[in-house]
PDB file of C-alpha atoms in Angstrom:
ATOM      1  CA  UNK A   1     109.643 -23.175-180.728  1.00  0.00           C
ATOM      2  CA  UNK A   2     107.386 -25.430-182.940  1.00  0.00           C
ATOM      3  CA  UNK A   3     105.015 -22.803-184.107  1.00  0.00           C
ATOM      4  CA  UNK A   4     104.907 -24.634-187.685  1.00  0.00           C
ATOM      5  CA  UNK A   5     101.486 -25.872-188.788  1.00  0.00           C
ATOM      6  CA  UNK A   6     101.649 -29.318-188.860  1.00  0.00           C
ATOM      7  CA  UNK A   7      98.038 -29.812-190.904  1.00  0.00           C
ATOM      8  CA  UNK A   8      96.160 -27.815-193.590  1.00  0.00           C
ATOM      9  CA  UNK A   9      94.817 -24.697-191.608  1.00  0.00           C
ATOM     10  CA  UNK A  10      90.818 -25.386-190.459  1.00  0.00           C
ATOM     11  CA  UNK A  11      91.408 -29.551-189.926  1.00  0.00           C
ATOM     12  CA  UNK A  12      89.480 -29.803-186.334  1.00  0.00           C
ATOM     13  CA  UNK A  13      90.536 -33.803-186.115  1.00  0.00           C
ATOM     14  CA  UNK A  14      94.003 -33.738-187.086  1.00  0.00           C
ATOM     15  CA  UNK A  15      95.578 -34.198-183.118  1.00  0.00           C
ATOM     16  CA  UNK A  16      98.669 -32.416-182.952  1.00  0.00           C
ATOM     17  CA  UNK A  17      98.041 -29.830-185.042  1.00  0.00           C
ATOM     18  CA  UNK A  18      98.897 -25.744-184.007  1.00  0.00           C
ATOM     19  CA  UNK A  19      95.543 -23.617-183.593  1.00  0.00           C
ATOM     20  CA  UNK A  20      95.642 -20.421-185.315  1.00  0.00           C
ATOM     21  CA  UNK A  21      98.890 -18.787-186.900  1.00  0.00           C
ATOM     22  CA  UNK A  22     102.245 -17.773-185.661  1.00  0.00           C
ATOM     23  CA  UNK A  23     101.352 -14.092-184.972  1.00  0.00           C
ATOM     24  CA  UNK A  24      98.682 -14.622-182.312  1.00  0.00           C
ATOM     25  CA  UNK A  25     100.806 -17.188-180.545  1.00  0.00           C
ATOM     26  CA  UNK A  26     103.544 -14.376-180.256  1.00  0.00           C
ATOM     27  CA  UNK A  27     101.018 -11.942-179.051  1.00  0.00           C
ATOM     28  CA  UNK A  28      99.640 -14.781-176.660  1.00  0.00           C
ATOM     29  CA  UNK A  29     103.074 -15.703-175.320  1.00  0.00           C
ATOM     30  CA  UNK A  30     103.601 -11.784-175.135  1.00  0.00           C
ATOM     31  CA  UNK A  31     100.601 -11.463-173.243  1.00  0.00           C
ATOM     32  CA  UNK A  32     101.191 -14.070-170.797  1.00  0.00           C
ATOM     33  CA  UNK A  33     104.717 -12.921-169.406  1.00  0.00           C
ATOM     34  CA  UNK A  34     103.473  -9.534-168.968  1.00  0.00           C
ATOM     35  CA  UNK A  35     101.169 -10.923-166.737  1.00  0.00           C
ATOM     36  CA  UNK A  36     103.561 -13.193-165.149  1.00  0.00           C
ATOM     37  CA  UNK A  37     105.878 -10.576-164.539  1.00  0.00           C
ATOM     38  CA  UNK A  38     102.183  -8.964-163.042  1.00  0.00           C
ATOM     39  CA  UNK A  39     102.445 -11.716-160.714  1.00  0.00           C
ATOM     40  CA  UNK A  40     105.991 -12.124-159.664  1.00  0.00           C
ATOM     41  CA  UNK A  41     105.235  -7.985-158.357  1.00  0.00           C
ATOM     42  CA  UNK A  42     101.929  -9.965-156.643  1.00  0.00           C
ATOM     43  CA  UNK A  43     104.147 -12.114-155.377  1.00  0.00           C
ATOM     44  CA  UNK A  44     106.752  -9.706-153.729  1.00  0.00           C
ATOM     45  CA  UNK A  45     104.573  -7.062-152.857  1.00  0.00           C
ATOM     46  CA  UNK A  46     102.904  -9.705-151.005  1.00  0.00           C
ATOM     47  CA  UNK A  47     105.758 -10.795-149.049  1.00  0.00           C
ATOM     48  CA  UNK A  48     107.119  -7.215-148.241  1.00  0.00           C
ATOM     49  CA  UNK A  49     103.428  -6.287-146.806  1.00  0.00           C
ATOM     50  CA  UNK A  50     101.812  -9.631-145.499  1.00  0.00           C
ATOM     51  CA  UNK A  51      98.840  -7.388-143.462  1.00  0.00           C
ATOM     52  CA  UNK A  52      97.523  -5.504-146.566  1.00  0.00           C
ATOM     53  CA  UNK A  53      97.713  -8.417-148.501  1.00  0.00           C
ATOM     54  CA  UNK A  54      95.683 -10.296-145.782  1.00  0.00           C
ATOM     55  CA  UNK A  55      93.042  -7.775-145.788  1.00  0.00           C
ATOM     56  CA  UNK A  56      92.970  -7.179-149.270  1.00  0.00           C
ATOM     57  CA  UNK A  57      90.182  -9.340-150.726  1.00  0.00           C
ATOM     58  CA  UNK A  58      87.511  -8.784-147.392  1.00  0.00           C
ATOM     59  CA  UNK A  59      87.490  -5.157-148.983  1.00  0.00           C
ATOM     60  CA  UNK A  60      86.713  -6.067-152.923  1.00  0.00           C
ATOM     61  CA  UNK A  61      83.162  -7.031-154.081  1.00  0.00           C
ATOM     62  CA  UNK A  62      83.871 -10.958-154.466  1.00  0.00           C
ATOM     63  CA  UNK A  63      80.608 -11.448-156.414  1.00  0.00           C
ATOM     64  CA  UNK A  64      81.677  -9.243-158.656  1.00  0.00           C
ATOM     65  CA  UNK A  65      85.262 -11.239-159.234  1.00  0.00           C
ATOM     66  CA  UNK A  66      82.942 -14.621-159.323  1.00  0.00           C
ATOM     67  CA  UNK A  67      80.309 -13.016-161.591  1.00  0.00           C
ATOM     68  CA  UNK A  68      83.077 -11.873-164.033  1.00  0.00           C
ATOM     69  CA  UNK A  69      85.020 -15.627-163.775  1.00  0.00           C
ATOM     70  CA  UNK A  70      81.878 -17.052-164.796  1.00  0.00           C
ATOM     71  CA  UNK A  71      80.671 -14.629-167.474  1.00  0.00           C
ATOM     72  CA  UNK A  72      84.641 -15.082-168.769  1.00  0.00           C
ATOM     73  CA  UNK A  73      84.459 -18.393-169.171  1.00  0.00           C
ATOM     74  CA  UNK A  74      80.918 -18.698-170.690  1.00  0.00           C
ATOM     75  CA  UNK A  75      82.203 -16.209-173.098  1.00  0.00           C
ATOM     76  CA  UNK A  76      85.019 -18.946-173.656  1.00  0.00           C
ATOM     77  CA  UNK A  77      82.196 -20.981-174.580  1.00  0.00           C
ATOM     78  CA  UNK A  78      80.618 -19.788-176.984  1.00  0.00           C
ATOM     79  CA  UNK A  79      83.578 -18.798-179.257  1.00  0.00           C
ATOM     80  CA  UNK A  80      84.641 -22.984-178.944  1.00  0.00           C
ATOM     81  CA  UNK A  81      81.120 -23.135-180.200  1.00  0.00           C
ATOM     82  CA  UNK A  82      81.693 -20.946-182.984  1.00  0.00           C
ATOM     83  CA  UNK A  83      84.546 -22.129-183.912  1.00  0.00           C
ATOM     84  CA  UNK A  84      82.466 -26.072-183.713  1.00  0.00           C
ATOM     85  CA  UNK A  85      79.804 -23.725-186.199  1.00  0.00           C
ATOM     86  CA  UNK A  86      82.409 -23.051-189.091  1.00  0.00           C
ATOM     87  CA  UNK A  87      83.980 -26.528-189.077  1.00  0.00           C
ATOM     88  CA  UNK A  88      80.544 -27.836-190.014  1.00  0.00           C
ATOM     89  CA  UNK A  89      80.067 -25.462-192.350  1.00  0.00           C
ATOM     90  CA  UNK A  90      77.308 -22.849-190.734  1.00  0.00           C
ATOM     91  CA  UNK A  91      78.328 -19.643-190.641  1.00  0.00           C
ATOM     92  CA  UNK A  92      75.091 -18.184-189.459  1.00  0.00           C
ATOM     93  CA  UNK A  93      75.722 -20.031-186.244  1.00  0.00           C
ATOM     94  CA  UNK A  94      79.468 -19.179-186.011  1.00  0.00           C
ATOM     95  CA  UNK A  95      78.079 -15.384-186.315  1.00  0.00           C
ATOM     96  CA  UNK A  96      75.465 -15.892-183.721  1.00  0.00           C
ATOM     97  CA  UNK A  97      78.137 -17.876-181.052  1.00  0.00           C
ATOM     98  CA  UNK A  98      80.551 -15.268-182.048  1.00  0.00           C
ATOM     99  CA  UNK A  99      78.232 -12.641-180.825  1.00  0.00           C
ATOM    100  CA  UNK A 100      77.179 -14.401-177.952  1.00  0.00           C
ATOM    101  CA  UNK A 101      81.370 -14.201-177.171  1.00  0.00           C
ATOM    102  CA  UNK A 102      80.875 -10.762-177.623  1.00  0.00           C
ATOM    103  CA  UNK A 103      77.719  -9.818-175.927  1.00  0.00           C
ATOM    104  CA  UNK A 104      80.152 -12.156-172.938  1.00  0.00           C
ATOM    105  CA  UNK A 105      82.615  -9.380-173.410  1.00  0.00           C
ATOM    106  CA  UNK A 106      80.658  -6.183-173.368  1.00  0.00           C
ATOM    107  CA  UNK A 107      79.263  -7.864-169.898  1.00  0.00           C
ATOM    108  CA  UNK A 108      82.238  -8.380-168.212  1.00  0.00           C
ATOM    109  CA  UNK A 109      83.377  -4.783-169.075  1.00  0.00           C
ATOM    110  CA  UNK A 110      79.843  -3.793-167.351  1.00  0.00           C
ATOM    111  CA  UNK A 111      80.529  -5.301-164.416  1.00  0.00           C
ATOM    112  CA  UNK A 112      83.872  -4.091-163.757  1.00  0.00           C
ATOM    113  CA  UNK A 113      82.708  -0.657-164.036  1.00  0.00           C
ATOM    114  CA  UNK A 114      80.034  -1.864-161.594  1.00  0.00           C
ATOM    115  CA  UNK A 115      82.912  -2.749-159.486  1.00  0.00           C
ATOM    116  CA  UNK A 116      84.798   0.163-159.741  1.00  0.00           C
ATOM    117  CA  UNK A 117      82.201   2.065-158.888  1.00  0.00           C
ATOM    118  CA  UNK A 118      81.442   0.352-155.610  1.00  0.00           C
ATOM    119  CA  UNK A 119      85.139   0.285-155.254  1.00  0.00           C
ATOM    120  CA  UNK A 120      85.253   4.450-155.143  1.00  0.00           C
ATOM    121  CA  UNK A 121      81.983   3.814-152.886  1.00  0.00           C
ATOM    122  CA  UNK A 122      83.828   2.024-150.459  1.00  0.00           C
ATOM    123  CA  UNK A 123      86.959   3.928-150.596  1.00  0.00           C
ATOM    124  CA  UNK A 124      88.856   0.725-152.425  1.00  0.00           C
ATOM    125  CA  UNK A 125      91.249   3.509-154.469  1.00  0.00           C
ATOM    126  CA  UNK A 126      94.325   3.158-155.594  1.00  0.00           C
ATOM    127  CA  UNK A 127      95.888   5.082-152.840  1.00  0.00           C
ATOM    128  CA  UNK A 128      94.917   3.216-150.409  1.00  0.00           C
ATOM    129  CA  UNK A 129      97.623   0.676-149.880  1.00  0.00           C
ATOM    130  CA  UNK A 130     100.153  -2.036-151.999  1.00  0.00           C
ATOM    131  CA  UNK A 131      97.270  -4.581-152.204  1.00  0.00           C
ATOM    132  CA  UNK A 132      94.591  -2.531-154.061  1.00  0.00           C
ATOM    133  CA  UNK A 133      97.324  -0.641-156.029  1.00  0.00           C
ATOM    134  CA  UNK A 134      98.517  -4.378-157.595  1.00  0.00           C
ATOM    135  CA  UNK A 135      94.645  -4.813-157.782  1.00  0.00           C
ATOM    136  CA  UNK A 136      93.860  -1.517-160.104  1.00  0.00           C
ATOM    137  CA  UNK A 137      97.186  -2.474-162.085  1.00  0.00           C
ATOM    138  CA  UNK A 138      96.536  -6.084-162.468  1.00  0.00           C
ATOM    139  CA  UNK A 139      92.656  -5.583-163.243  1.00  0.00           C
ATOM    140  CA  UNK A 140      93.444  -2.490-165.860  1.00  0.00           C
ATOM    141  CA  UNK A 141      96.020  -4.185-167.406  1.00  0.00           C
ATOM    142  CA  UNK A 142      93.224  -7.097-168.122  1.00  0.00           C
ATOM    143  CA  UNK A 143      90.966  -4.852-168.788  1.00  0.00           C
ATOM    144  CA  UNK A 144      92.392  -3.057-171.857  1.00  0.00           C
ATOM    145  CA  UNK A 145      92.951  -7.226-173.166  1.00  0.00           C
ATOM    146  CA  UNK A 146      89.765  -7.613-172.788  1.00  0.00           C
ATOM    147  CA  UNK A 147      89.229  -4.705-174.885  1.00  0.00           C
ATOM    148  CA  UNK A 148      91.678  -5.765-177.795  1.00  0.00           C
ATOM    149  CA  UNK A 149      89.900  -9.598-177.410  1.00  0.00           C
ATOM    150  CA  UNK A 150      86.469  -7.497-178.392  1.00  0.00           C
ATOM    151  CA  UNK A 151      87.438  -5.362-181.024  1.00  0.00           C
ATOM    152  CA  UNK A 152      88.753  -8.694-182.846  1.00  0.00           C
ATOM    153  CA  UNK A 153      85.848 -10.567-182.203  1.00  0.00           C
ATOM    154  CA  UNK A 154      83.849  -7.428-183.906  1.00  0.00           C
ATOM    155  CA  UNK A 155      86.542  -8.190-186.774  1.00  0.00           C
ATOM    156  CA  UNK A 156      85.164 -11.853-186.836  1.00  0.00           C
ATOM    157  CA  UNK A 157      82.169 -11.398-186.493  1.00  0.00           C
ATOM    158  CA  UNK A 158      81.981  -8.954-189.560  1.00  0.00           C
ATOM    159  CA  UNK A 159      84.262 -11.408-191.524  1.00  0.00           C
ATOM    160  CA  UNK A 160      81.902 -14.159-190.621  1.00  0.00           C
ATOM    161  CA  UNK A 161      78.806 -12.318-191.650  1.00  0.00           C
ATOM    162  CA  UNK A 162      80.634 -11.649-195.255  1.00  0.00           C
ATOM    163  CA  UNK A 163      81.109 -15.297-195.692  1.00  0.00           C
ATOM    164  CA  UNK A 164      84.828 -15.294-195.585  1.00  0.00           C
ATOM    165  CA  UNK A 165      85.713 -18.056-193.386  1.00  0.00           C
ATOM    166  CA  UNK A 166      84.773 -21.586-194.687  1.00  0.00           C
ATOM    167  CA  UNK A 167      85.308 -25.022-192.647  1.00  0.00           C
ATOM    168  CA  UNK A 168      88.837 -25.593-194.894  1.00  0.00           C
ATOM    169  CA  UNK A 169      90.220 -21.217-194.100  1.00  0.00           C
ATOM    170  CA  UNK A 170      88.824 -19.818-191.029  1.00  0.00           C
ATOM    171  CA  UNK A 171      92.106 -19.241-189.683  1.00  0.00           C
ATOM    172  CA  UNK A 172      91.213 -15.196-188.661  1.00  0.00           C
ATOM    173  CA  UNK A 173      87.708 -16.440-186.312  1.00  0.00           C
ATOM    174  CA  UNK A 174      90.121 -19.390-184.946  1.00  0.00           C
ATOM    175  CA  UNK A 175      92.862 -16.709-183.854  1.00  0.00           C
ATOM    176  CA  UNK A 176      90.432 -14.150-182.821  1.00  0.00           C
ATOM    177  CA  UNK A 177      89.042 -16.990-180.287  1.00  0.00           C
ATOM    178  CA  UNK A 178      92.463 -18.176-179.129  1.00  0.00           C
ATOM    179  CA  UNK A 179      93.277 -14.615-178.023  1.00  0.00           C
ATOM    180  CA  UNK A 180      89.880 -14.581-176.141  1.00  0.00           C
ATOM    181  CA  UNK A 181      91.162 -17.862-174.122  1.00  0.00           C
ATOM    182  CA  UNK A 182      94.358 -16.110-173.499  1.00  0.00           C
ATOM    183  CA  UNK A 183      92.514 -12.973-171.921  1.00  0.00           C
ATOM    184  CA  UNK A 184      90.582 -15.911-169.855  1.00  0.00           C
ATOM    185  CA  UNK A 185      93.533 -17.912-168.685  1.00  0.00           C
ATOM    186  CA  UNK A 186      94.557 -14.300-167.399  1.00  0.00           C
ATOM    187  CA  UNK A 187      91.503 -13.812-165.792  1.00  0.00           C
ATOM    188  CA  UNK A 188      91.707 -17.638-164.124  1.00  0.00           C
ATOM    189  CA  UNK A 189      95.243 -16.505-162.364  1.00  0.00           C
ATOM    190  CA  UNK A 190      93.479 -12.976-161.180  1.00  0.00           C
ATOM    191  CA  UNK A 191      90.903 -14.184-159.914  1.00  0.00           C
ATOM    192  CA  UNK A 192      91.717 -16.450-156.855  1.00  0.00           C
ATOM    193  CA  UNK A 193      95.231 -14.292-156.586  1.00  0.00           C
ATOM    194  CA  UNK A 194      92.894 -10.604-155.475  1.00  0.00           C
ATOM    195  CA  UNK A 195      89.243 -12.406-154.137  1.00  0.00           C
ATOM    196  CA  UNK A 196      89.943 -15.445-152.434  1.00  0.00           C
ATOM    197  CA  UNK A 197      93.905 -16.003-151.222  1.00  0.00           C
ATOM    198  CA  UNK A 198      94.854 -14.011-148.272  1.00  0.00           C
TER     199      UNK A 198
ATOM    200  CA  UNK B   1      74.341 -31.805-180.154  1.00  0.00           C
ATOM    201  CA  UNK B   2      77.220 -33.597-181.421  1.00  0.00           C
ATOM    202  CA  UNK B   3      80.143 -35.141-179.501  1.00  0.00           C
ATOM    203  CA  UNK B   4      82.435 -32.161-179.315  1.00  0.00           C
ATOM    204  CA  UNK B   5      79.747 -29.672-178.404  1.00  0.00           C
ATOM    205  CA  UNK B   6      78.468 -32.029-176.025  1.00  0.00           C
ATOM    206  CA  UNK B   7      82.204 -32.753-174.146  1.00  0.00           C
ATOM    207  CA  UNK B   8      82.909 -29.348-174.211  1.00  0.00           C
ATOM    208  CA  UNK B   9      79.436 -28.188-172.377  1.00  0.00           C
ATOM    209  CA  UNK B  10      81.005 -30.862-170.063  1.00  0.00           C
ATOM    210  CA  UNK B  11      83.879 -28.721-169.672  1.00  0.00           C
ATOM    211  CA  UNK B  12      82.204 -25.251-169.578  1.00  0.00           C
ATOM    212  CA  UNK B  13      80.215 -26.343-166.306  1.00  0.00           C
ATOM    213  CA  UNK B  14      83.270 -28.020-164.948  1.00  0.00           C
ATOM    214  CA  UNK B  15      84.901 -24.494-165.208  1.00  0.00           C
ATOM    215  CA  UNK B  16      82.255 -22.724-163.677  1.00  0.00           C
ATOM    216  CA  UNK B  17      81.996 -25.290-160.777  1.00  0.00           C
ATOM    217  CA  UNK B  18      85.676 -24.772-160.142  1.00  0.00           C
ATOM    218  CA  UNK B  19      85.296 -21.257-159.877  1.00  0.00           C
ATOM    219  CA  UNK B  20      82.359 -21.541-157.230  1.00  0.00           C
ATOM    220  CA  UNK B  21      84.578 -23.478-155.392  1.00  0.00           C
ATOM    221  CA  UNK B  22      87.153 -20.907-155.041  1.00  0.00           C
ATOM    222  CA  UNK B  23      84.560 -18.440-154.573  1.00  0.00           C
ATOM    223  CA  UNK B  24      83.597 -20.930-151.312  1.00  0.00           C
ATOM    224  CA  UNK B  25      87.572 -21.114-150.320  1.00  0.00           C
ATOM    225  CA  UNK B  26      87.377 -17.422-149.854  1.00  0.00           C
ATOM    226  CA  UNK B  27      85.362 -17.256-147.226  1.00  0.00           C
ATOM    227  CA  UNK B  28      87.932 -18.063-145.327  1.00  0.00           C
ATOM    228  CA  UNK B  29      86.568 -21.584-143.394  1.00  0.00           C
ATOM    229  CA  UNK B  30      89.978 -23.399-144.164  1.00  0.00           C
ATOM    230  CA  UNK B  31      93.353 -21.976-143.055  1.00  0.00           C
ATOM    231  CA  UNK B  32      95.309 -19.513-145.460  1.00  0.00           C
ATOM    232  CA  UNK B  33      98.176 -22.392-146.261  1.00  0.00           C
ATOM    233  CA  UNK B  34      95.294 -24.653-147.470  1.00  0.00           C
ATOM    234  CA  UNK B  35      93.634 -22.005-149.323  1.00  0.00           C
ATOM    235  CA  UNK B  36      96.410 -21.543-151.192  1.00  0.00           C
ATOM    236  CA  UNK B  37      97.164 -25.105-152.196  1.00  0.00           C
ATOM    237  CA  UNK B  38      93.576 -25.788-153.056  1.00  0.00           C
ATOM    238  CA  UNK B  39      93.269 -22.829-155.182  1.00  0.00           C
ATOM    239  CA  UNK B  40      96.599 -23.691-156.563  1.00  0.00           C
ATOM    240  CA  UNK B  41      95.348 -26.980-157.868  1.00  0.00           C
ATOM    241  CA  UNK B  42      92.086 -25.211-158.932  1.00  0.00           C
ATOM    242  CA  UNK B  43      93.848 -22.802-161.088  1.00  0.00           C
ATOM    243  CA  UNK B  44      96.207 -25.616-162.399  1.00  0.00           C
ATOM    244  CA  UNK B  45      92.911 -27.920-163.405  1.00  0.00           C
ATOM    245  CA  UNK B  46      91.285 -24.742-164.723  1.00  0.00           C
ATOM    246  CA  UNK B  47      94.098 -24.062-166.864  1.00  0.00           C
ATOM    247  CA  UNK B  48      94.960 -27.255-168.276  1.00  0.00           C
ATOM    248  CA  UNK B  49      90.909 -27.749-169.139  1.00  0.00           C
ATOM    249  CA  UNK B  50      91.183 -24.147-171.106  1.00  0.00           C
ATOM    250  CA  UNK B  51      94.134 -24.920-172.906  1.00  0.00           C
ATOM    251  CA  UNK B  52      92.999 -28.127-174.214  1.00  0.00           C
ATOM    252  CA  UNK B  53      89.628 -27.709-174.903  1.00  0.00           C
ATOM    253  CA  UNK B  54      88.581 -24.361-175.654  1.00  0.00           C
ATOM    254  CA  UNK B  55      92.295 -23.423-177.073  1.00  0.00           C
ATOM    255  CA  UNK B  56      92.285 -26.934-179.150  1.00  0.00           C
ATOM    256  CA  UNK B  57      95.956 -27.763-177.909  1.00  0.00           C
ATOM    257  CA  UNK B  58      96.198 -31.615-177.846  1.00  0.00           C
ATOM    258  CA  UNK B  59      99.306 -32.989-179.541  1.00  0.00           C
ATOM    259  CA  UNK B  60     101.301 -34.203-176.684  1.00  0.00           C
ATOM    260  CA  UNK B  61     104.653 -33.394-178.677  1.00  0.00           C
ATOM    261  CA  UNK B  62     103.914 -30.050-178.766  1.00  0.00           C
ATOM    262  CA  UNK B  63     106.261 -27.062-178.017  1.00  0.00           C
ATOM    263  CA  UNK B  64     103.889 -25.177-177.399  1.00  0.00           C
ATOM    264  CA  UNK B  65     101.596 -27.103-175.754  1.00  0.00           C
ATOM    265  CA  UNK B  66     103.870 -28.050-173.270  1.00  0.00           C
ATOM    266  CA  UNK B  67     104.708 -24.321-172.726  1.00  0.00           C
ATOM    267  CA  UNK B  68     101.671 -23.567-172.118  1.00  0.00           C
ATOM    268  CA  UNK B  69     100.879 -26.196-169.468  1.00  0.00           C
ATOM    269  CA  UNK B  70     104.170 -25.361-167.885  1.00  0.00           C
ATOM    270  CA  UNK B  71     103.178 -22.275-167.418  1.00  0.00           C
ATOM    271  CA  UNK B  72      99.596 -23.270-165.451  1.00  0.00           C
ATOM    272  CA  UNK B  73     102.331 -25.620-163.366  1.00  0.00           C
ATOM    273  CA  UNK B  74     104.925 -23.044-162.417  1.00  0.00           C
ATOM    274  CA  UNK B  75     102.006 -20.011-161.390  1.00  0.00           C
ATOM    275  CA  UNK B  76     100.149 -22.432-159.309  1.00  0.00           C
ATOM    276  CA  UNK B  77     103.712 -23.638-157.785  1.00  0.00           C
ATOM    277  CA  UNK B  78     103.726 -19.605-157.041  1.00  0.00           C
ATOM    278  CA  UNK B  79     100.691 -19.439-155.329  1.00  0.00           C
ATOM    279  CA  UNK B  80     101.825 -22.015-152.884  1.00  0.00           C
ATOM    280  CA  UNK B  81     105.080 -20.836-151.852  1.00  0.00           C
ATOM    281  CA  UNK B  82     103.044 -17.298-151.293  1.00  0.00           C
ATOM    282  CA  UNK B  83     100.303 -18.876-149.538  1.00  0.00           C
ATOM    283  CA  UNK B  84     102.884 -21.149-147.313  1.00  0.00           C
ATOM    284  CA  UNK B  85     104.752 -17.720-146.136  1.00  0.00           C
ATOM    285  CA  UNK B  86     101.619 -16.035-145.742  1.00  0.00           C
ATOM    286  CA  UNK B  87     100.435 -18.866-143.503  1.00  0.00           C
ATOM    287  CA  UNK B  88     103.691 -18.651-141.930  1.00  0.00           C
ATOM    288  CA  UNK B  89     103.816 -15.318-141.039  1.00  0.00           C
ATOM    289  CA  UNK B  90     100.381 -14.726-139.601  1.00  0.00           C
TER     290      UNK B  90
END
């Protein structure tokens, strides 16, 4: 695996080189097979019972799925913008973007208790049959990422507000933000796999 | 706004126009096997735009990089072969 830097940390030009550090690219990678083990169950829970699966996204609130792809990925955003922010050297900007990640964050965790809600409204509950059980287990699982993503963007943010990253070292806010685009390349698979394939 | 922030506003809107698009596949006016490929290729172009310009990964001799578009090859690849014995089945 080349996980070696190949430029001084913070270079934005140099092509080629490694994002972040080695640690959040294991917790990325780690990330990303639990959810594609997430969907290989999709996948054969989907061929054992073809009829629930079939059924399964005319009983979820799609505007809620499409409201929380977009808010996702406008949260994505902002924390390239941040990161844009600290390369040029303003940090009151990288704060502000960062928060605007944040503030992305806090919304889509509003909106899927929205969703839940209406879910229990509309007697969507995990009892009800192997499509919205893979739905609360693939949603949840994202869920509590989405949760991790925040609290390190809070770390950021705070770190960014002290002055501690500078456009050569701002190798924490960079890995804070990859994780963030890991929890929304999740997200892109989810999506289309529970609210629009039958 | 300067050239980076610029291209990747570009790519921000592209995202979000993707996603309307699946958003308009599930309504269900094209048959489940073409669902599935189209959102296939969706989620493949949606991947590939994340991992290259919000995630920064560009060297094309990367490891990594190329892990990480194999991996928004191989789910897609999923999707169809679900989709196709969906489609097959109903």
């Amino acid at each position: 695996m080349q996980l070696a830097m190949t430029a001084p940390p913070g270079d934005p030009v140099v092509e080629g080189r490694v994002p972040g550090n080695r640690g959040i690219w294991v917790g990325i990678l780690c990330e990303l097979t639990e959810f594609a083990l997430m969907f290989l169950a999709y996948a054969w829970f989907k061929w054992v019972h073809p009829e629930d699966f079939h059924r399964g996204p005319g009983m979820l609130n799609t505007a809620s799925g499409v409201w929380n792809t977009v808010v996702m990925l406008t949260s994505g955003y902002f924390a390239v913008r941040a990161l844009l922010a600290i390369r040029r050297n303003d940090s009151v900007a990288a704060r502000n973007w960062l928060i605007g990640t944040l503030l992305g964050g806090i919304g889509f965790l509003a909106i899927k208790a929205y969703e839940f809600s209406w879910n229990v409204d509309h007697g969507v509950l995990g009892t009800g049959n192997s499509f919205v059980a893979i739905y609360y287990y693939l949603t949840f699982n994202h869920l509590v990422h989405v949760v991790w993503g925040c609290l390190g963007l809070i770390w950021a943010i705070l770190r960014t507000g002290f002055g501690a990253y500078s456009p050569e070292d701002h190798e924490g806010l960079e890995a804070a933000t990859l994780y963030w685009h890991a929890t929304d390349l999740a997200w892109i698979v989810i999506f289309p796999l529970l609210y629009v394939v039958r | 706004m300067d050239r980076q922030a610029r291209r990747v506003t570009w790519v921000w809107l592209g995202l979000v126009a993707l996603t309307l698009g699946s958003a308009w596949l599930g309504e269900g006016l094209a048959s489940t096997g073409v669902t599935a490929g189209l959102v296939a290729l969706i989620v493949a172009v949606k991947g590939q735009l994340v991992i290259r310009h919000y995630m920064g990964l560009t060297g094309s001799g990367s490891r990594l990089r190329r892990l990480m578009c194999l991996y928004f090859v191989v789910v897609p690849l999923l999707i169809v072969l679900v989709g196709g014995a969906a489609a097959a089945l109903s």
